[in-house]
mmCIF file of C-alpha atoms and ligand atoms in Angstrom:
data_model
loop_
_atom_site.group_PDB
_atom_site.id
_atom_site.type_symbol
_atom_site.label_atom_id
_atom_site.label_comp_id
_atom_site.label_asym_id
_atom_site.label_seq_id
_atom_site.Cartn_x
_atom_site.Cartn_y
_atom_site.Cartn_z
ATOM 1 C CA UNK O 305 76.501 88.434 162.067
ATOM 2 C CA UNK O 306 78.897 91.241 161.400
ATOM 3 C CA UNK O 307 77.730 94.362 163.072
ATOM 4 C CA UNK O 308 77.983 97.799 161.462
ATOM 5 C CA UNK O 309 79.184 100.917 163.395
ATOM 6 C CA UNK O 310 76.097 102.900 162.606
ATOM 7 C CA UNK O 311 73.715 100.164 163.747
ATOM 8 C CA UNK O 312 74.097 101.130 167.439
ATOM 9 C CA UNK O 313 73.620 104.917 166.795
ATOM 10 C CA UNK O 314 70.530 105.745 164.675
ATOM 11 C CA UNK O 315 66.965 104.567 164.980
ATOM 12 C CA UNK O 316 65.844 102.465 161.986
ATOM 13 C CA UNK O 317 62.251 102.036 162.929
ATOM 14 C CA UNK O 318 60.766 104.218 160.162
ATOM 15 C CA UNK O 319 61.337 105.058 156.596
ATOM 16 C CA UNK O 320 64.156 107.526 156.277
ATOM 17 C CA UNK O 321 64.321 107.737 152.484
ATOM 18 C CA UNK O 322 61.057 106.888 150.645
ATOM 19 C CA UNK O 323 62.732 107.410 147.267
ATOM 20 C CA UNK O 324 66.306 107.393 146.098
ATOM 21 C CA UNK O 325 68.093 110.643 146.177
ATOM 22 C CA UNK O 326 71.113 109.391 144.143
ATOM 23 C CA UNK O 327 71.233 109.569 140.404
ATOM 24 C CA UNK O 328 70.838 106.084 138.822
ATOM 25 C CA UNK O 329 71.930 107.367 135.442
ATOM 26 C CA UNK O 330 75.426 108.133 136.670
ATOM 27 C CA UNK O 331 75.454 105.102 138.906
ATOM 28 C CA UNK O 332 74.785 102.669 136.139
ATOM 29 C CA UNK O 333 77.126 104.437 133.759
ATOM 30 C CA UNK O 334 79.817 104.099 136.482
ATOM 31 C CA UNK O 335 79.315 100.439 136.988
ATOM 32 C CA UNK O 336 80.099 99.798 133.295
ATOM 33 C CA UNK O 337 79.333 96.490 131.548
ATOM 34 C CA UNK O 338 77.907 94.125 134.150
ATOM 35 C CA UNK O 339 75.814 91.736 131.980
ATOM 36 C CA UNK O 340 75.684 88.275 133.491
ATOM 37 C CA UNK O 341 77.499 89.325 136.680
ATOM 38 C CA UNK O 342 76.747 89.639 140.352
ATOM 39 C CA UNK O 343 76.132 93.163 141.701
ATOM 40 C CA UNK O 344 75.720 94.360 145.228
ATOM 41 C CA UNK O 345 73.598 97.314 146.153
ATOM 42 C CA UNK O 346 72.701 99.205 149.248
ATOM 43 C CA UNK O 347 68.856 99.139 149.294
ATOM 44 C CA UNK O 348 67.779 102.579 150.666
ATOM 45 C CA UNK O 349 64.353 103.011 148.921
ATOM 46 C CA UNK O 350 65.296 100.375 146.303
ATOM 47 C CA UNK O 351 65.044 102.479 143.088
ATOM 48 C CA UNK O 352 68.731 102.163 142.238
ATOM 49 C CA UNK O 353 68.964 98.396 142.924
ATOM 50 C CA UNK O 354 66.149 98.180 140.317
ATOM 51 C CA UNK O 355 67.809 100.557 137.894
ATOM 52 C CA UNK O 356 70.924 98.265 138.123
ATOM 53 C CA UNK O 357 68.702 95.434 136.541
ATOM 54 C CA UNK O 358 68.937 97.479 133.325
ATOM 55 C CA UNK O 359 72.615 96.449 133.231
ATOM 56 C CA UNK O 360 71.423 92.857 132.705
ATOM 57 C CA UNK O 361 73.258 91.362 135.645
ATOM 58 C CA UNK O 362 72.694 87.703 136.720
ATOM 59 C CA UNK O 363 71.688 89.033 140.134
ATOM 60 C CA UNK O 364 71.597 92.078 142.356
ATOM 61 C CA UNK O 365 72.217 91.271 146.041
ATOM 62 C CA UNK O 366 70.429 94.073 147.979
ATOM 63 C CA UNK O 367 71.417 94.772 151.670
ATOM 64 C CA UNK O 368 70.146 97.252 154.204
ATOM 65 C CA UNK O 369 70.241 97.506 157.999
ATOM 66 C CA UNK O 370 66.808 98.966 157.969
ATOM 67 C CA UNK O 371 63.769 96.768 157.598
ATOM 68 C CA UNK O 372 61.720 99.873 156.717
ATOM 69 C CA UNK O 373 63.988 100.568 153.758
ATOM 70 C CA UNK O 374 63.757 96.930 152.693
ATOM 71 C CA UNK O 375 59.965 97.354 152.797
ATOM 72 C CA UNK O 376 60.248 100.142 150.253
ATOM 73 C CA UNK O 377 62.023 97.828 147.830
ATOM 74 C CA UNK O 378 59.407 95.063 148.444
ATOM 75 C CA UNK O 379 56.587 97.540 147.706
ATOM 76 C CA UNK O 380 58.159 98.515 144.446
ATOM 77 C CA UNK O 381 58.693 94.932 143.253
ATOM 78 C CA UNK O 382 55.000 94.222 143.982
ATOM 79 C CA UNK O 383 53.978 97.442 142.280
ATOM 80 C CA UNK O 384 55.940 96.682 139.124
ATOM 81 C CA UNK O 385 54.154 93.275 138.992
ATOM 82 C CA UNK O 386 50.729 94.680 139.743
ATOM 83 C CA UNK O 387 50.372 98.146 138.257
ATOM 84 C CA UNK O 388 50.547 99.815 134.816
ATOM 85 C CA UNK O 389 53.274 102.329 134.521
ATOM 86 C CA UNK O 390 50.954 105.215 134.847
ATOM 87 C CA UNK O 391 49.445 103.733 138.014
ATOM 88 C CA UNK O 392 52.905 103.118 139.380
ATOM 89 C CA UNK O 393 53.728 106.861 138.923
ATOM 90 C CA UNK O 394 50.567 107.821 140.795
ATOM 91 C CA UNK O 395 51.180 105.452 143.704
ATOM 92 C CA UNK O 396 54.761 106.658 144.021
ATOM 93 C CA UNK O 397 53.790 110.389 144.009
ATOM 94 C CA UNK O 398 55.460 111.331 140.693
ATOM 95 C CA UNK O 399 52.049 112.263 139.405
ATOM 96 C CA UNK O 400 49.051 113.712 141.234
ATOM 97 C CA UNK O 401 46.421 111.049 142.131
ATOM 98 C CA UNK O 402 43.062 110.821 143.939
ATOM 99 C CA UNK O 403 43.188 106.940 144.026
ATOM 100 C CA UNK O 404 46.382 105.969 145.821
ATOM 101 C CA UNK O 405 44.680 104.195 148.678
ATOM 102 C CA UNK O 406 43.101 101.861 146.084
ATOM 103 C CA UNK O 407 46.346 101.410 144.180
ATOM 104 C CA UNK O 408 48.167 100.620 147.467
ATOM 105 C CA UNK O 409 45.490 98.114 148.425
ATOM 106 C CA UNK O 410 46.110 96.172 145.140
ATOM 107 C CA UNK O 411 49.829 96.230 145.549
ATOM 108 C CA UNK O 412 50.094 95.167 149.130
ATOM 109 C CA UNK O 413 47.751 92.152 148.459
ATOM 110 C CA UNK O 414 50.874 90.680 146.764
ATOM 111 C CA UNK O 415 53.126 91.303 149.854
ATOM 112 C CA UNK O 416 54.050 89.097 152.748
ATOM 113 C CA UNK O 417 51.841 89.850 155.870
ATOM 114 C CA UNK O 418 54.436 91.857 157.749
ATOM 115 C CA UNK O 419 55.213 94.178 154.841
ATOM 116 C CA UNK O 420 51.557 94.523 154.037
ATOM 117 C CA UNK O 421 50.895 95.546 157.626
ATOM 118 C CA UNK O 422 53.711 98.094 157.501
ATOM 119 C CA UNK O 423 52.351 99.762 154.333
ATOM 120 C CA UNK O 424 48.749 99.452 155.242
ATOM 121 C CA UNK O 425 49.518 101.477 158.392
ATOM 122 C CA UNK O 426 50.975 104.201 156.155
ATOM 123 C CA UNK O 427 48.003 104.332 153.832
ATOM 124 C CA UNK O 428 46.945 107.780 154.791
ATOM 125 C CA UNK O 429 50.391 109.299 154.190
ATOM 126 C CA UNK O 430 50.807 107.452 150.878
ATOM 127 C CA UNK O 431 47.443 108.788 149.786
ATOM 128 C CA UNK O 432 48.653 112.324 150.600
ATOM 129 C CA UNK O 433 52.237 112.372 149.549
ATOM 130 C CA UNK O 434 52.735 109.149 147.375
ATOM 131 C CA UNK O 435 54.770 106.143 148.518
ATOM 132 C CA UNK O 436 57.821 108.023 147.463
ATOM 133 C CA UNK O 437 57.041 110.910 149.816
ATOM 134 C CA UNK O 438 56.574 109.285 153.178
ATOM 135 C CA UNK O 439 60.191 109.140 154.443
ATOM 136 C CA UNK O 440 61.786 111.533 157.032
ATOM 137 C CA UNK O 441 64.033 112.966 154.281
ATOM 138 C CA UNK O 442 60.950 113.818 152.108
ATOM 139 C CA UNK O 443 59.155 115.218 155.066
ATOM 140 C CA UNK O 444 62.042 117.561 155.541
ATOM 141 C CA UNK O 445 61.800 118.761 151.920
ATOM 142 C CA UNK O 446 58.080 119.132 152.347
ATOM 143 C CA UNK O 447 58.466 121.372 155.348
ATOM 144 C CA UNK O 448 60.987 123.408 153.286
ATOM 145 C CA UNK O 449 58.515 123.668 150.374
ATOM 146 C CA UNK O 450 55.361 124.331 152.305
ATOM 147 C CA UNK O 451 56.463 126.647 155.026
ATOM 148 C CA UNK O 452 59.626 128.287 153.861
ATOM 149 C CA UNK O 453 59.840 128.429 150.133
ATOM 150 C CA UNK O 454 56.715 130.635 149.753
ATOM 151 C CA UNK O 455 58.364 133.321 151.927
ATOM 152 C CA UNK O 456 61.047 133.598 149.424
ATOM 153 C CA UNK O 457 59.793 132.881 145.907
ATOM 154 C CA UNK O 458 56.435 133.269 144.141
ATOM 155 C CA UNK O 459 54.714 130.320 142.466
ATOM 156 C CA UNK O 460 55.526 131.926 139.003
ATOM 157 C CA UNK O 461 59.315 132.119 139.882
ATOM 158 C CA UNK O 462 59.263 128.509 141.067
ATOM 159 C CA UNK O 463 57.504 127.321 137.983
ATOM 160 C CA UNK O 464 59.927 129.297 135.854
ATOM 161 C CA UNK O 465 62.925 127.305 137.292
ATOM 162 C CA UNK O 466 61.913 124.360 135.165
ATOM 163 C CA UNK O 467 61.501 126.193 131.768
ATOM 164 C CA UNK O 468 64.241 124.773 129.546
ATOM 165 C CA UNK O 469 67.094 127.268 128.867
ATOM 166 C CA UNK O 470 70.649 127.269 127.532
ATOM 167 C CA UNK O 471 73.424 127.646 130.026
ATOM 168 C CA UNK O 472 73.652 131.362 129.458
ATOM 169 C CA UNK O 473 69.863 131.784 130.114
ATOM 170 C CA UNK O 474 70.080 129.544 133.286
ATOM 171 C CA UNK O 475 72.889 131.713 134.720
ATOM 172 C CA UNK O 476 70.859 134.956 133.967
ATOM 173 C CA UNK O 477 67.766 133.490 135.574
ATOM 174 C CA UNK O 478 69.740 132.330 138.571
ATOM 175 C CA UNK O 479 71.349 135.815 139.038
ATOM 176 C CA UNK O 480 68.281 137.879 138.626
ATOM 177 C CA UNK O 481 65.422 135.765 139.916
ATOM 178 C CA UNK O 482 66.457 132.637 141.807
ATOM 179 C CA UNK O 483 69.497 133.434 143.896
ATOM 180 C CA UNK O 484 68.069 136.491 145.777
ATOM 181 C CA UNK O 485 69.078 137.601 149.290
ATOM 182 C CA UNK O 486 65.932 136.076 150.768
ATOM 183 C CA UNK O 487 66.893 132.714 149.196
ATOM 184 C CA UNK O 488 70.374 132.794 150.535
ATOM 185 C CA UNK O 489 69.023 133.732 154.042
ATOM 186 C CA UNK O 490 66.623 130.811 153.787
ATOM 187 C CA UNK O 491 69.371 128.279 152.965
ATOM 188 C CA UNK O 492 71.396 129.520 155.940
ATOM 189 C CA UNK O 493 68.664 128.901 158.354
ATOM 190 C CA UNK O 494 67.073 125.797 156.892
ATOM 191 C CA UNK O 495 70.315 123.990 156.294
ATOM 192 C CA UNK O 496 71.980 124.892 159.527
ATOM 193 C CA UNK O 497 73.427 121.846 161.267
ATOM 194 C CA UNK O 498 70.905 122.351 164.069
ATOM 195 C CA UNK O 499 67.839 122.331 161.820
ATOM 196 C CA UNK O 500 69.114 119.488 159.643
ATOM 197 C CA UNK O 501 69.979 117.369 162.561
ATOM 198 C CA UNK O 502 66.517 117.904 164.167
ATOM 199 C CA UNK O 503 64.536 117.370 161.145
ATOM 200 C CA UNK O 504 66.340 115.582 158.394
ATOM 201 C CA UNK O 505 69.157 113.394 159.551
ATOM 202 C CA UNK O 506 70.128 111.798 162.847
ATOM 203 C CA UNK O 507 72.804 113.883 164.619
ATOM 204 C CA UNK O 508 75.074 110.891 164.503
ATOM 205 C CA UNK O 509 75.299 111.329 160.757
ATOM 206 C CA UNK O 510 76.957 114.687 161.271
ATOM 207 C CA UNK O 511 79.574 113.335 163.622
ATOM 208 C CA UNK O 512 82.233 113.203 160.676
ATOM 209 C CA UNK O 513 81.011 116.081 158.517
ATOM 210 C CA UNK O 514 83.233 118.970 157.718
ATOM 211 C CA UNK O 515 82.202 122.567 156.875
ATOM 212 C CA UNK O 516 78.705 124.218 157.049
ATOM 213 C CA UNK O 517 75.835 122.299 155.400
ATOM 214 C CA UNK O 518 74.420 125.629 154.145
ATOM 215 C CA UNK O 519 77.571 126.596 152.349
ATOM 216 C CA UNK O 520 77.688 123.171 150.716
ATOM 217 C CA UNK O 521 74.019 123.425 149.673
ATOM 218 C CA UNK O 522 74.564 126.891 148.136
ATOM 219 C CA UNK O 523 77.372 125.571 145.976
ATOM 220 C CA UNK O 524 75.331 122.493 144.880
ATOM 221 C CA UNK O 525 72.307 124.579 144.074
ATOM 222 C CA UNK O 526 74.421 126.397 141.494
ATOM 223 C CA UNK O 527 75.200 122.958 139.949
ATOM 224 C CA UNK O 528 71.562 122.054 139.814
ATOM 225 C CA UNK O 529 70.245 125.435 138.519
ATOM 226 C CA UNK O 530 73.001 126.610 136.144
ATOM 227 C CA UNK O 531 75.692 123.821 135.433
ATOM 228 C CA UNK O 532 72.886 121.295 134.656
ATOM 229 C CA UNK O 533 69.465 121.782 133.276
ATOM 230 C CA UNK O 534 66.568 121.849 135.940
ATOM 231 C CA UNK O 535 64.044 120.869 133.315
ATOM 232 C CA UNK O 536 65.780 117.580 133.180
ATOM 233 C CA UNK O 537 66.094 117.074 136.893
ATOM 234 C CA UNK O 538 63.506 115.011 138.694
ATOM 235 C CA UNK O 539 65.036 115.474 142.101
ATOM 236 C CA UNK O 540 64.990 119.296 142.048
ATOM 237 C CA UNK O 541 61.448 119.142 140.688
ATOM 238 C CA UNK O 542 60.263 117.023 143.664
ATOM 239 C CA UNK O 543 62.041 119.222 146.149
ATOM 240 C CA UNK O 544 60.502 122.354 144.776
ATOM 241 C CA UNK O 545 57.011 121.031 143.792
ATOM 242 C CA UNK O 546 56.414 117.695 145.610
ATOM 243 C CA UNK O 547 55.961 115.742 142.354
ATOM 244 C CA UNK O 548 57.976 115.016 139.269
ATOM 245 C CA UNK O 549 57.710 116.811 135.949
ATOM 246 C CA UNK O 550 58.526 115.361 132.573
ATOM 247 C CA UNK O 551 61.877 114.088 133.836
ATOM 248 C CA UNK O 552 61.771 110.913 136.059
ATOM 249 C CA UNK O 553 64.395 108.899 137.919
ATOM 250 C CA UNK O 554 65.789 106.156 135.818
ATOM 251 C CA UNK O 555 63.787 103.147 137.301
ATOM 252 C CA UNK O 556 60.522 105.093 137.037
ATOM 253 C CA UNK O 557 60.729 105.849 133.361
ATOM 254 C CA UNK O 558 58.203 104.378 130.961
ATOM 255 C CA UNK O 559 60.860 102.891 128.663
ATOM 256 C CA UNK O 560 62.453 100.943 131.508
ATOM 257 C CA UNK O 561 59.279 99.654 133.259
ATOM 258 C CA UNK O 562 58.867 96.292 131.540
ATOM 259 C CA UNK O 563 62.445 95.438 131.540
ATOM 260 C CA UNK O 564 62.690 96.092 135.251
ATOM 261 C CA UNK O 565 59.494 94.150 136.001
ATOM 262 C CA UNK O 566 60.684 91.163 133.914
ATOM 263 C CA UNK O 567 63.982 91.110 135.815
ATOM 264 C CA UNK O 568 62.769 91.650 139.431
ATOM 265 C CA UNK O 569 63.351 87.965 140.204
ATOM 266 C CA UNK O 570 67.113 88.667 139.914
ATOM 267 C CA UNK O 571 66.902 90.853 143.035
ATOM 268 C CA UNK O 572 68.107 88.908 146.096
ATOM 269 C CA UNK O 573 67.155 90.795 149.263
ATOM 270 C CA UNK O 574 69.374 90.243 152.284
ATOM 271 C CA UNK O 575 68.291 92.245 155.212
ATOM 272 C CA UNK O 576 71.306 93.259 157.333
ATOM 273 C CA UNK O 577 74.623 94.954 156.874
ATOM 274 C CA UNK O 578 76.881 95.057 153.891
ATOM 275 C CA UNK O 579 79.559 93.802 156.205
ATOM 276 C CA UNK O 580 77.424 90.587 156.594
ATOM 277 C CA UNK O 581 77.405 90.056 152.773
ATOM 278 C CA UNK O 582 81.161 90.490 152.730
ATOM 279 C CA UNK O 583 81.694 87.617 155.247
ATOM 280 C CA UNK O 584 79.792 85.047 153.018
ATOM 281 C CA UNK O 585 82.813 84.549 150.759
ATOM 282 C CA UNK O 586 80.812 85.413 147.643
ATOM 283 C CA UNK O 587 82.573 87.741 144.975
ATOM 284 C CA UNK O 588 80.643 90.601 143.342
ATOM 285 C CA UNK O 589 81.662 92.511 140.164
ATOM 286 C CA UNK O 590 80.147 95.881 141.070
ATOM 287 C CA UNK O 591 79.020 97.652 144.312
ATOM 288 C CA UNK O 592 76.562 100.420 144.723
ATOM 289 C CA UNK O 593 77.581 101.642 148.131
ATOM 290 C CA UNK O 594 75.365 104.787 148.287
ATOM 291 C CA UNK O 595 76.939 107.186 150.751
ATOM 292 C CA UNK O 596 77.380 104.716 153.578
ATOM 293 C CA UNK O 597 81.085 105.449 154.055
ATOM 294 C CA UNK O 598 80.266 108.863 155.262
ATOM 295 C CA UNK O 599 78.329 107.370 158.165
ATOM 296 C CA UNK O 600 81.508 105.655 159.430
ATOM 297 C CA UNK O 601 84.485 107.078 161.280
ATOM 298 C CA UNK O 602 87.702 106.978 159.182
ATOM 299 C CA UNK O 603 89.225 103.888 160.899
ATOM 300 C CA UNK O 604 85.942 101.919 160.536
ATOM 301 C CA UNK O 605 85.620 103.066 156.847
ATOM 302 C CA UNK O 606 89.243 101.779 156.190
ATOM 303 C CA UNK O 607 88.397 98.387 157.757
ATOM 304 C CA UNK O 608 85.106 98.042 155.797
ATOM 305 C CA UNK O 609 86.744 99.180 152.576
ATOM 306 C CA UNK O 610 89.501 96.546 152.906
ATOM 307 C CA UNK O 611 86.795 93.845 153.494
ATOM 308 C CA UNK O 612 84.930 94.914 150.447
ATOM 309 C CA UNK O 613 88.089 94.463 148.398
ATOM 310 C CA UNK O 614 88.177 90.874 149.745
ATOM 311 C CA UNK O 615 84.659 90.342 148.252
ATOM 312 C CA UNK O 616 85.362 91.991 144.950
ATOM 313 C CA UNK O 617 86.146 90.094 141.781
ATOM 314 C CA UNK O 618 88.998 91.414 139.638
ATOM 315 C CA UNK O 619 87.966 94.640 137.831
ATOM 316 C CA UNK O 620 84.900 95.075 140.104
ATOM 317 C CA UNK O 621 83.930 98.699 140.496
ATOM 318 C CA UNK O 622 83.111 100.423 143.824
ATOM 319 C CA UNK O 623 80.773 103.292 143.233
ATOM 320 C CA UNK O 624 79.752 105.682 146.038
ATOM 321 C CA UNK O 625 78.900 109.308 146.906
ATOM 322 C CA UNK O 626 79.998 111.573 149.610
ATOM 323 C CA UNK O 627 77.670 114.258 150.742
ATOM 324 C CA UNK O 628 79.879 116.283 153.084
ATOM 325 C CA UNK O 629 82.524 114.120 154.615
ATOM 326 C CA UNK O 630 85.392 113.201 152.267
ATOM 327 C CA UNK O 631 85.881 109.449 151.690
ATOM 328 C CA UNK O 632 88.014 107.808 149.158
ATOM 329 C CA UNK O 633 90.293 104.683 149.013
ATOM 330 C CA UNK O 634 92.438 104.677 152.146
ATOM 331 C CA UNK O 635 96.001 105.461 151.375
ATOM 332 C CA UNK O 636 97.376 102.040 152.411
ATOM 333 C CA UNK O 637 94.922 100.341 150.022
ATOM 334 C CA UNK O 638 95.362 102.641 147.098
ATOM 335 C CA UNK O 639 97.536 100.258 145.040
ATOM 336 C CA UNK O 640 94.755 97.811 145.003
ATOM 337 C CA UNK O 641 92.363 100.005 143.042
ATOM 338 C CA UNK O 642 92.467 102.444 140.075
ATOM 339 C CA UNK O 643 90.565 105.639 140.359
ATOM 340 C CA UNK O 644 88.595 106.187 137.193
ATOM 341 C CA UNK O 645 89.148 109.932 137.140
ATOM 342 C CA UNK O 646 87.837 110.763 133.744
ATOM 343 C CA UNK O 647 84.690 108.716 134.204
ATOM 344 C CA UNK O 648 84.218 110.400 137.621
ATOM 345 C CA UNK O 649 84.548 113.883 136.317
ATOM 346 C CA UNK O 650 82.263 113.338 133.503
ATOM 347 C CA UNK O 651 79.587 111.856 135.648
ATOM 348 C CA UNK O 652 79.966 114.340 138.481
ATOM 349 C CA UNK O 653 79.223 117.051 135.998
ATOM 350 C CA UNK O 654 75.959 115.336 135.148
ATOM 351 C CA UNK O 655 74.901 114.213 138.596
ATOM 352 C CA UNK O 656 71.283 115.420 138.959
ATOM 353 C CA UNK O 657 71.040 114.497 142.671
ATOM 354 C CA UNK O 658 73.028 117.589 143.161
ATOM 355 C CA UNK O 659 73.514 117.711 146.884
ATOM 356 C CA UNK O 660 76.561 115.419 146.924
ATOM 357 C CA UNK O 661 80.042 116.915 147.012
ATOM 358 C CA UNK O 662 81.846 113.854 145.510
ATOM 359 C CA UNK O 663 81.136 110.812 143.413
ATOM 360 C CA UNK O 664 83.728 108.093 143.428
ATOM 361 C CA UNK O 665 84.460 105.205 140.900
ATOM 362 C CA UNK O 666 87.267 102.942 141.938
ATOM 363 C CA UNK O 667 88.144 99.787 140.031
ATOM 364 C CA UNK O 668 89.838 96.799 141.583
ATOM 365 C CA UNK O 669 93.153 96.035 139.991
ATOM 366 C CA UNK O 670 92.596 92.884 137.875
HETATM 367 C C1 SAM J 2185 73.492 105.590 153.526
HETATM 368 S S1 SAM J 2185 71.752 105.841 153.372
HETATM 369 C C2 SAM J 2185 71.818 107.137 152.211
HETATM 370 C C3 SAM J 2185 70.608 107.314 151.482
HETATM 371 C C4 SAM J 2185 70.717 108.151 150.262
HETATM 372 N N1 SAM J 2185 71.497 109.133 150.154
HETATM 373 C C5 SAM J 2185 69.379 108.208 149.441
HETATM 374 O O1 SAM J 2185 69.396 108.920 148.534
HETATM 375 O O2 SAM J 2185 68.423 107.401 149.602
HETATM 376 C C6 SAM J 2185 71.204 104.526 152.472
HETATM 377 C C7 SAM J 2185 70.907 103.292 153.247
HETATM 378 O O3 SAM J 2185 72.091 102.678 153.716
HETATM 379 C C8 SAM J 2185 71.782 101.899 154.881
HETATM 380 N N2 SAM J 2185 73.066 101.605 155.445
HETATM 381 C C9 SAM J 2185 73.833 102.450 156.067
HETATM 382 N N3 SAM J 2185 75.066 101.738 156.441
HETATM 383 C C10 SAM J 2185 74.839 100.432 156.063
HETATM 384 C C11 SAM J 2185 75.649 99.302 156.184
HETATM 385 N N4 SAM J 2185 76.748 99.275 156.760
HETATM 386 N N5 SAM J 2185 75.122 98.109 155.636
HETATM 387 C C12 SAM J 2185 73.951 98.078 155.006
HETATM 388 N N6 SAM J 2185 73.128 99.177 154.926
HETATM 389 C C13 SAM J 2185 73.549 100.302 155.367
HETATM 390 C C14 SAM J 2185 70.807 102.725 155.610
HETATM 391 O O4 SAM J 2185 69.956 101.911 156.417
HETATM 392 C C15 SAM J 2185 70.050 103.407 154.476
HETATM 393 O O5 SAM J 2185 68.746 102.822 154.197
#
C-alpha cells in the first residue's frame, strides 16, 4: 500500500478533529455539478463527505489515515439512521442535552463491534461535550473558552458577538468591544507556536508553516467578526460558546437531514491514504482534499499532486484549503489545471471556517 509522508510522524491513535472545521457550503459550491459522478473526500470527522452527498453523486469514496477519524464518520452514519434530527444535534453537541449517553447507546448498537467499543469508551466525554466535542482540536478550543476567554471578555460581550448587525455595525462592535488590548494579548499567548504545538496540533504539522500563528489568527478573526456575519457562523459560535446557535454546519441542518440519511449508502469508506486510492486506477470527478497538502513537504506535495491528476477525470475539480503554509498547483504541472480564480475569490470571502489563509479550486483541463 502507498505510504503517506505524514504517516510516520504524527500519532493517530485518538480523535484529532471530532467535527469538521472546514466550511461545507463553500466546498460543495466549489465542486460544482457532480450529480451521478464519483467523488473522493478526506474523512476527518466525516461531516463534509456527508455534505457532498447533497451534490447527488453516484458515490463518495472516503479515505483517512486515521482509524479514529473513520470512526467519527461511522458514528454519524449510524446516527442519521437511528436518531431524529433533534436527537442528532443533541448527541453531536450542537444543542445542550442531558441524555447523550442514552442516545449514544442507541446509535452504537448499529455499529460494528470495534467501532462500538471505541465510542463506548468515550461515553463520558460524549455526555459532557457532545460527540462533536471530543477531539484534540475541540479540547484546545475548550481550554481557550474555559480558562482564557473569561479573563478577557464578559459573558455579555461574548453573547453580543452573535447579535446580527450590518457590516458597519460589526466593525464598530469589533473596534469598541471585541478587539481590546487584552484580547490581542490573549491571541499572542494562546496561538504561539509553542502552545499550539503542545495542545492543538502535532509539532510535525508546523514543519512547513510560515509566519506567526497568532498574526494569522488575528487577521482571520477580522474576517469572521467583521467581513462575514458571526450570527451565521456555526464555527465561531462553537469556539466561543461550546455549542452551535441558530446556524449549523451544512450536514447538520434540518433541511439536509433526510437527504443525507437516504444517500449514506453511497459513501464508500476506504481506511488508508489518499495515495492508496490514487493507485487503484479509478478516476474521480471531484476531490475534497481538506488541508492535507500543508502537512507535506513541497517535494512530496508535488509528487502527490501529480498522482492525483492521474486519478482525475477531465474537468475534475481539486478543492483544498491552506491554513498557514502556501500550497497551489506546482509550477511544472500548472498547464494541466485551470485555477478558478473568480469562484475562489467569491467563496473565500464567504468562508465561515475562518482560520484558513487560502482556499483553492483547480480544474483539470478537459
Ligand atoms: C488534514 S486533517 C485537517 C482537518 C481539518 N482541518 C478539519 O477541519 O477537520 C484531515 C484528515 O486528513 C487525514 N490525512 C492527512 N493526510 C492524509 C493522506 N495523505 N491520506 C489520507 N488522509 C490523510 C488526517 O488523518 C485527518 O483526519
